[in-house]
Amino acid sequence: IWANSLGSQIAEVQKGNLEATENFLVKIFGESIKNHGDWSDKTTVQSETELKYYTLESHTFTDEKDCLTGSYLRIRDVTREQQEVKKGIYEATHDRLTGLYTREYLYQSISEISQSFHERQYLIVFVDIKNFKIVNDVFGNKFGDYALQCIADWVRRDMSEYCRYGRLVGDTFGICVPESEFSPKEREKELSNFIIRKDNTTYQLLIHLGIYRVAPEDNDVSVMFDRAHLALSTIQDEYKTHIAYYNKEIREKILWNQNISSQLGEAIRTRAVRPYLQPIADRDGHIVGAEALARWIHPEHGFMSPALFIPVFEKNGMIAEVDKHIWRCACEVLSEWQKENRNLFISVNISPKDFYFIDVIAEIKSLVKEFQIPPEILRIEITETVMMTEAENRMQILEDFRRAGFIVEMDDFGSGYSSLNMLKDMPVDVLKIDMKFLGKTDDKDRAETIVKNIIRLSEELGISALTEGVETKEQYQTLSQMGCSLFQGYYFAKPLPVEEFEKLL
């Protein structure tokens, strides 16, 4: 800190407070004299060991005649403060583990270069490590952190000044890169053998890249990454293919899913979504019941195949609303049949997702009570997948159904790999055997032997056997001879509107 009178020499320099060169001091003093007024500035000086930061303030003194009598210049070393500010900014904008940009700062930095989207073609790359939880569970968090650091090194490698990259969240990373700098073949080659080695541990990671080609008009970075992420859905179960591009088909599928999801509430209210009934017959060919299947008569698209909407609602959880509606409609039909003394049952399906969104048993019990029908004529149909999670809890629910008087059916028996184990433990009354089981092999005799013994086994366990997918008279007769007691399939009728089904009775 020093002061001077106009035209005098430097009065004092406190040694140690200012590590500046002589030229620097001369320059600053000259600026002070030149300006003849108050001013402030910032500057940097490169010392032998580090870059120093200084703030500069100049103040002038005048007499009563407004004549300049002197000036005061303060030079302050703010290196430490600047270093703290830089540290704070870095920590706020960079991921602590990997050193890459945080998601928020990555989005911001991409937005800042968005004007370049008109100059060159950019790609947004969503990097996803598949089943990364296994790495942490098996090898521990330290190895998992090391693996993430290796991915980060791979992400930043060979990146030019035109690229932006960061860690999105967890085991996902994001990249914005000019297409001219991205080689799919080279990346595929690298990802096909991405091995992490640390100490005595070796593990091959499965990494997928979802890619969105940026359009000049794009400006929402989060939407671009969403689209890149959606591209991953096309290779989610792939081990040989590691890269997928967002395309028109994916976009149309998303729009379709959003469209029908937004229309479901109205479709249920107007009963455009309704149950179709597929007959279930006994050995004599008499119709004894039906399975209720959801169908949608769309005002614009007409009859919509369930394949167009059921998977969508299974994925987003709206299947619970569909199922509740079908259960209610089935109870209404059963109530009318009871009044007409028609001794028939209806089987209704329960999706695994239903258990996450509604109290299934309370809902169905409430419907039976509301429509005053005996529980045994509203059959509960479940699949193996219902039991894949929370098996003990689901088992208890099925027991509760049976104690309440409902008949429980296991659907698609033979289509999975754990059926026999399920059969051993699950409280079911009816086994639905899928005829597709017979069509999956060229060895028809062997398949028929298996079906015959499944039917025999079910009888010995006190479980009724129902074969679905029966399409010919020959199949019907053969299964009857094997001991099957109930049948369902196109041989009897396809799923029909309630009015047409009733004409068969």
Short mmCIF file of C-alpha atoms in Angstrom, two decimals, residues 83-407:
data_model
loop_
_atom_site.label_atom_id
_atom_site.label_comp_id
_atom_site.label_asym_id
_atom_site.label_seq_id
_atom_site.Cartn_x
_atom_site.Cartn_y
_atom_site.Cartn_z
CA GLN A 83 -8.74 -19.11 -5.48
CA GLU A 84 -11.60 -19.71 -3.04
CA VAL A 85 -14.11 -18.32 -5.53
CA LYS A 86 -12.70 -20.52 -8.29
CA LYS A 87 -12.80 -23.52 -5.97
CA GLY A 88 -16.44 -22.83 -5.11
CA ILE A 89 -17.38 -22.46 -8.76
CA TYR A 90 -15.55 -25.66 -9.66
CA GLU A 91 -17.25 -27.64 -6.90
CA ALA A 92 -20.64 -26.29 -7.95
CA THR A 93 -20.14 -27.16 -11.60
CA HIS A 94 -18.11 -30.38 -11.47
CA ASP A 95 -18.94 -33.84 -10.19
CA ARG A 96 -16.81 -34.60 -7.14
CA LEU A 97 -16.06 -38.23 -8.05
CA THR A 98 -15.31 -37.97 -11.75
CA GLY A 99 -14.32 -34.34 -12.26
CA LEU A 100 -16.79 -34.05 -15.14
CA TYR A 101 -19.47 -31.37 -15.40
CA THR A 102 -22.57 -31.84 -13.28
CA ARG A 103 -25.82 -32.39 -15.15
CA GLU A 104 -26.98 -28.82 -14.55
CA TYR A 105 -23.74 -27.26 -15.74
CA LEU A 106 -23.53 -29.63 -18.70
CA TYR A 107 -27.00 -28.54 -19.80
CA GLN A 108 -25.99 -24.89 -19.35
CA SER A 109 -22.75 -25.28 -21.29
CA ILE A 110 -24.56 -27.03 -24.15
CA SER A 111 -27.14 -24.24 -24.24
CA GLU A 112 -24.30 -21.74 -24.53
CA ILE A 113 -23.03 -23.38 -27.72
CA SER A 114 -26.48 -23.93 -29.21
CA GLN A 115 -25.85 -21.28 -31.86
CA SER A 116 -23.25 -23.67 -33.26
CA PHE A 117 -26.05 -26.15 -34.05
CA HIS A 118 -26.62 -24.17 -37.26
CA GLU A 119 -22.95 -24.40 -38.23
CA ARG A 120 -22.27 -28.11 -37.70
CA GLN A 121 -24.21 -31.30 -36.97
CA TYR A 122 -24.08 -32.21 -33.28
CA LEU A 123 -24.96 -35.43 -31.49
CA ILE A 124 -26.35 -35.77 -27.98
CA VAL A 125 -25.08 -39.03 -26.48
CA PHE A 126 -26.67 -40.67 -23.43
CA VAL A 127 -24.20 -43.12 -21.85
CA ASP A 128 -25.73 -45.85 -19.68
CA ILE A 129 -23.94 -48.60 -17.76
CA LYS A 130 -26.21 -51.64 -17.68
CA ASN A 131 -26.77 -53.48 -14.39
CA PHE A 132 -24.27 -51.28 -12.57
CA LYS A 133 -25.89 -52.10 -9.24
CA ILE A 134 -24.40 -55.58 -9.57
CA VAL A 135 -20.90 -54.05 -9.64
CA ASN A 136 -21.46 -52.29 -6.31
CA ASP A 137 -23.24 -55.26 -4.75
CA VAL A 138 -20.62 -57.83 -5.76
CA PHE A 139 -17.35 -55.88 -5.71
CA GLY A 140 -18.14 -53.03 -3.33
CA ASN A 141 -18.54 -49.28 -3.65
CA LYS A 142 -14.80 -48.57 -3.98
CA PHE A 143 -14.56 -50.71 -7.10
CA GLY A 144 -17.81 -49.18 -8.34
CA ASP A 145 -16.42 -45.66 -7.88
CA TYR A 146 -13.24 -46.67 -9.69
CA ALA A 147 -15.33 -48.04 -12.56
CA LEU A 148 -17.19 -44.72 -12.83
CA GLN A 149 -13.88 -42.87 -12.92
CA CYS A 150 -12.71 -45.15 -15.73
CA ILE A 151 -15.90 -44.36 -17.67
CA ALA A 152 -15.31 -40.65 -17.07
CA ASP A 153 -11.77 -40.97 -18.45
CA TRP A 154 -13.17 -42.74 -21.50
CA VAL A 155 -15.82 -40.03 -21.97
CA ARG A 156 -13.32 -37.14 -21.87
CA ARG A 157 -10.70 -38.87 -24.00
CA ASP A 158 -10.00 -37.31 -27.40
CA MET A 159 -12.63 -34.62 -26.85
CA SER A 160 -12.08 -31.36 -28.72
CA GLU A 161 -12.93 -27.81 -27.68
CA TYR A 162 -16.29 -28.21 -29.46
CA CYS A 163 -17.41 -31.04 -27.14
CA ARG A 164 -19.23 -30.88 -23.84
CA TYR A 165 -19.57 -33.80 -21.47
CA GLY A 166 -20.56 -34.58 -17.90
CA ARG A 167 -22.04 -37.00 -15.42
CA LEU A 168 -25.84 -36.92 -15.49
CA VAL A 169 -26.77 -38.96 -12.44
CA GLY A 170 -25.62 -42.23 -10.91
CA ASP A 171 -24.22 -44.48 -13.63
CA THR A 172 -25.22 -42.30 -16.60
CA PHE A 173 -23.17 -39.76 -18.51
CA GLY A 174 -23.91 -37.20 -21.22
CA ILE A 175 -21.94 -35.97 -24.21
CA CYS A 176 -22.52 -33.27 -26.82
CA VAL A 177 -20.16 -33.86 -29.73
CA PRO A 178 -19.92 -32.81 -33.39
CA GLU A 179 -20.96 -35.76 -35.54
CA SER A 180 -17.74 -35.41 -37.53
CA GLU A 181 -15.80 -36.29 -34.37
CA PHE A 182 -17.89 -39.35 -33.46
CA SER A 183 -17.07 -42.73 -34.99
CA PRO A 184 -19.80 -45.34 -34.30
CA LYS A 185 -17.58 -48.18 -35.49
CA GLU A 186 -14.72 -47.14 -33.24
CA ARG A 187 -17.05 -46.70 -30.26
CA GLU A 188 -18.69 -50.09 -30.88
CA LYS A 189 -15.26 -51.68 -30.93
CA GLU A 190 -14.29 -50.04 -27.64
CA LEU A 191 -17.57 -50.92 -25.92
CA SER A 192 -17.51 -54.56 -27.02
CA ASN A 193 -14.61 -55.20 -24.67
CA PHE A 194 -14.79 -52.55 -21.94
CA ILE A 195 -12.96 -54.19 -19.05
CA ILE A 196 -12.27 -52.67 -15.64
CA ARG A 197 -9.20 -53.95 -13.78
CA LYS A 198 -8.24 -53.02 -10.25
CA ASP A 199 -5.99 -55.01 -7.95
CA ASN A 200 -7.10 -58.63 -8.44
CA THR A 201 -10.58 -57.78 -9.72
CA THR A 202 -11.58 -57.82 -13.39
CA TYR A 203 -15.06 -57.04 -14.69
CA GLN A 204 -16.45 -56.37 -18.17
CA LEU A 205 -18.98 -53.55 -18.23
CA LEU A 206 -21.93 -53.48 -20.61
CA ILE A 207 -22.34 -49.92 -21.83
CA HIS A 208 -25.06 -48.64 -24.16
CA LEU A 209 -25.12 -45.33 -26.01
CA GLY A 210 -28.38 -43.65 -26.99
CA ILE A 211 -27.86 -40.97 -29.63
CA TYR A 212 -29.99 -38.06 -30.76
CA ARG A 213 -29.03 -36.02 -33.85
CA VAL A 214 -29.57 -32.38 -32.90
CA ALA A 215 -31.76 -30.29 -35.21
CA PRO A 216 -30.92 -26.59 -35.75
CA GLU A 217 -34.15 -25.52 -34.04
CA ASP A 218 -33.53 -27.61 -30.90
CA ASN A 219 -33.00 -25.53 -27.77
CA ASP A 220 -34.20 -27.63 -24.82
CA VAL A 221 -31.19 -29.69 -23.72
CA SER A 222 -33.19 -31.87 -21.33
CA VAL A 223 -35.55 -32.89 -24.16
CA MET A 224 -32.57 -33.78 -26.36
CA PHE A 225 -31.16 -36.04 -23.66
CA ASP A 226 -34.61 -37.55 -23.08
CA ARG A 227 -34.72 -38.52 -26.75
CA ALA A 228 -31.22 -39.98 -26.62
CA HIS A 229 -32.29 -41.95 -23.56
CA LEU A 230 -35.40 -43.23 -25.33
CA ALA A 231 -33.22 -44.62 -28.11
CA LEU A 232 -31.77 -47.03 -25.54
CA SER A 233 -35.13 -48.81 -25.30
CA THR A 234 -34.48 -50.42 -28.69
CA ILE A 235 -31.33 -52.20 -27.44
CA GLN A 236 -32.08 -52.63 -23.74
CA ASP A 237 -31.61 -56.42 -23.87
CA GLU A 238 -28.77 -56.41 -26.39
CA TYR A 239 -25.25 -57.54 -25.58
CA LYS A 240 -23.70 -57.28 -29.03
CA THR A 241 -25.17 -53.95 -30.11
CA HIS A 242 -24.12 -50.98 -28.00
CA ILE A 243 -25.32 -47.94 -29.95
CA ALA A 244 -28.87 -46.90 -30.87
CA TYR A 245 -30.12 -43.76 -32.62
CA TYR A 246 -33.34 -41.93 -31.90
CA ASN A 247 -35.46 -42.09 -35.04
CA LYS A 248 -38.87 -41.30 -36.48
CA GLU A 249 -40.35 -44.64 -35.39
CA ILE A 250 -39.42 -44.01 -31.76
CA ARG A 251 -40.91 -40.52 -31.96
CA GLU A 252 -44.16 -41.83 -33.45
CA LYS A 253 -44.34 -44.53 -30.77
CA ILE A 254 -43.91 -41.93 -28.04
CA LEU A 255 -46.61 -39.72 -29.53
CA TRP A 256 -48.92 -42.73 -29.85
CA ASN A 257 -48.33 -43.73 -26.24
CA GLN A 258 -48.97 -40.19 -25.02
CA ASN A 259 -52.07 -39.89 -27.17
CA ILE A 260 -53.81 -43.06 -26.05
CA SER A 261 -52.79 -42.51 -22.44
CA SER A 262 -54.47 -39.11 -22.48
CA GLN A 263 -57.63 -40.66 -23.95
CA LEU A 264 -57.99 -43.57 -21.53
CA GLY A 265 -60.08 -41.74 -18.93
CA GLU A 266 -62.68 -40.71 -21.50
CA ALA A 267 -62.61 -44.19 -23.09
CA ILE A 268 -63.43 -45.78 -19.74
CA ARG A 269 -66.15 -43.22 -19.00
CA THR A 270 -67.85 -43.81 -22.36
CA ARG A 271 -67.11 -47.54 -22.27
CA ALA A 272 -65.15 -47.42 -25.50
CA VAL A 273 -62.88 -49.70 -23.46
CA ARG A 274 -65.02 -52.70 -22.65
CA PRO A 275 -64.79 -56.43 -21.93
CA TYR A 276 -64.99 -59.00 -24.68
CA LEU A 277 -65.82 -62.50 -23.49
CA GLN A 278 -64.12 -65.64 -24.82
CA PRO A 279 -66.12 -68.79 -24.07
CA ILE A 280 -64.83 -71.54 -21.80
CA ALA A 281 -66.38 -74.97 -22.46
CA ASP A 282 -66.48 -78.29 -20.62
CA ARG A 283 -65.81 -81.78 -22.03
CA ASP A 284 -69.31 -81.93 -23.49
CA GLY A 285 -68.76 -78.67 -25.36
CA HIS A 286 -71.16 -76.70 -23.18
CA ILE A 287 -70.20 -73.13 -22.36
CA VAL A 288 -69.69 -72.84 -18.60
CA GLY A 289 -67.96 -69.49 -18.38
CA ALA A 290 -65.75 -66.93 -20.10
CA GLU A 291 -62.59 -64.92 -19.78
CA ALA A 292 -63.02 -61.14 -19.82
CA LEU A 293 -60.51 -59.46 -22.13
CA ALA A 294 -60.10 -55.70 -22.52
CA ARG A 295 -60.87 -54.29 -25.96
CA TRP A 296 -61.00 -50.69 -27.19
CA ILE A 297 -63.46 -49.48 -29.83
CA HIS A 298 -61.78 -46.20 -30.70
CA PRO A 299 -63.87 -43.40 -32.29
CA GLU A 300 -61.08 -42.70 -34.80
CA HIS A 301 -59.16 -45.97 -35.15
CA GLY A 302 -62.07 -48.37 -34.73
CA PHE A 303 -61.36 -51.74 -33.14
CA MET A 304 -57.89 -51.51 -31.59
CA SER A 305 -55.85 -54.62 -31.00
CA PRO A 306 -54.93 -54.97 -27.32
CA ALA A 307 -51.31 -55.21 -28.47
CA LEU A 308 -51.55 -51.49 -29.29
CA PHE A 309 -52.52 -50.32 -25.83
CA ILE A 310 -52.11 -53.01 -23.15
CA PRO A 311 -48.25 -52.94 -23.23
CA VAL A 312 -48.35 -49.14 -23.02
CA PHE A 313 -50.54 -49.19 -19.93
CA GLU A 314 -48.55 -52.05 -18.41
CA LYS A 315 -45.47 -49.87 -18.67
CA ASN A 316 -46.92 -46.61 -17.32
CA GLY A 317 -49.11 -48.21 -14.64
CA MET A 318 -52.44 -47.17 -16.17
CA ILE A 319 -53.26 -50.87 -16.60
CA ALA A 320 -54.66 -50.69 -13.06
CA GLU A 321 -57.39 -48.32 -14.29
CA VAL A 322 -58.16 -50.62 -17.21
CA ASP A 323 -58.34 -53.69 -14.97
CA LYS A 324 -60.57 -51.99 -12.40
CA HIS A 325 -62.95 -51.03 -15.21
CA ILE A 326 -63.02 -54.56 -16.66
CA TRP A 327 -63.59 -56.06 -13.20
CA ARG A 328 -66.57 -53.75 -12.67
CA CYS A 329 -68.03 -54.53 -16.09
CA ALA A 330 -67.61 -58.27 -15.45
CA CYS A 331 -69.46 -57.96 -12.14
CA GLU A 332 -72.30 -56.08 -13.87
CA VAL A 333 -72.64 -58.91 -16.41
CA LEU A 334 -72.51 -61.58 -13.71
CA SER A 335 -75.16 -59.73 -11.73
CA GLU A 336 -77.50 -59.78 -14.75
CA TRP A 337 -76.78 -63.47 -15.38
CA GLN A 338 -77.62 -64.26 -11.77
CA LYS A 339 -80.99 -62.57 -12.20
CA GLU A 340 -81.54 -64.69 -15.32
CA ASN A 341 -80.45 -67.87 -13.48
CA ARG A 342 -77.49 -68.40 -15.78
CA ASN A 343 -74.93 -70.40 -13.82
CA LEU A 344 -71.79 -69.08 -15.51
CA PHE A 345 -68.48 -67.66 -14.29
CA ILE A 346 -66.17 -64.95 -15.65
CA SER A 347 -62.40 -64.97 -15.19
CA VAL A 348 -60.72 -61.57 -14.84
CA ASN A 349 -57.03 -60.84 -15.21
CA ILE A 350 -54.82 -59.27 -12.57
CA SER A 351 -51.67 -57.53 -13.79
CA PRO A 352 -48.51 -57.49 -11.67
CA LYS A 353 -48.66 -53.68 -11.85
CA ASP A 354 -52.10 -53.66 -10.20
CA PHE A 355 -50.51 -54.49 -6.85
CA TYR A 356 -48.45 -51.27 -6.96
CA PHE A 357 -51.37 -48.92 -7.58
CA ILE A 358 -54.43 -50.40 -5.88
CA ASP A 359 -55.43 -52.70 -3.04
CA VAL A 360 -56.43 -55.55 -5.35
CA ILE A 361 -58.24 -57.80 -2.91
CA ALA A 362 -60.11 -54.91 -1.27
CA GLU A 363 -61.18 -53.60 -4.68
CA ILE A 364 -62.51 -56.95 -5.88
CA LYS A 365 -64.21 -57.79 -2.58
CA SER A 366 -65.92 -54.40 -2.72
CA LEU A 367 -67.23 -55.07 -6.24
CA VAL A 368 -68.60 -58.48 -5.31
CA LYS A 369 -70.39 -56.92 -2.35
CA GLU A 370 -71.71 -54.01 -4.41
CA PHE A 371 -73.20 -56.26 -7.12
CA GLN A 372 -74.28 -58.97 -4.66
CA ILE A 373 -72.76 -61.89 -6.54
CA PRO A 374 -71.16 -65.02 -5.07
CA PRO A 375 -67.34 -64.73 -5.17
CA GLU A 376 -66.84 -68.12 -6.84
CA ILE A 377 -68.33 -66.90 -10.13
CA LEU A 378 -65.76 -64.09 -10.44
CA ARG A 379 -62.57 -66.04 -10.99
CA ILE A 380 -59.16 -64.49 -10.35
CA GLU A 381 -56.61 -65.10 -13.10
CA ILE A 382 -52.92 -64.47 -12.43
CA THR A 383 -49.68 -65.27 -14.25
CA GLU A 384 -46.28 -66.41 -13.02
CA THR A 385 -44.98 -62.86 -13.32
CA VAL A 386 -47.33 -61.76 -10.53
CA MET A 387 -45.21 -63.86 -8.19
CA MET A 388 -41.80 -62.74 -9.45
CA THR A 389 -41.59 -59.95 -6.85
CA GLU A 390 -42.79 -59.90 -3.25
CA ALA A 391 -43.69 -63.58 -3.65
CA GLU A 392 -44.50 -64.12 0.02
CA ASN A 393 -46.85 -61.14 0.15
CA ARG A 394 -48.54 -62.11 -3.13
CA MET A 395 -48.93 -65.68 -1.89
CA GLN A 396 -50.76 -64.35 1.14
CA ILE A 397 -53.07 -62.31 -1.10
CA LEU A 398 -53.97 -65.41 -3.13
CA GLU A 399 -54.68 -67.29 0.10
CA ASP A 400 -56.93 -64.42 1.18
CA PHE A 401 -58.80 -64.64 -2.13
CA ARG A 402 -59.41 -68.36 -1.68
CA ARG A 403 -60.52 -67.94 1.93
CA ALA A 404 -62.99 -65.31 0.73
CA GLY A 405 -64.49 -67.86 -1.68
CA PHE A 406 -62.82 -66.84 -4.95
CA ILE A 407 -61.40 -69.38 -7.39
#
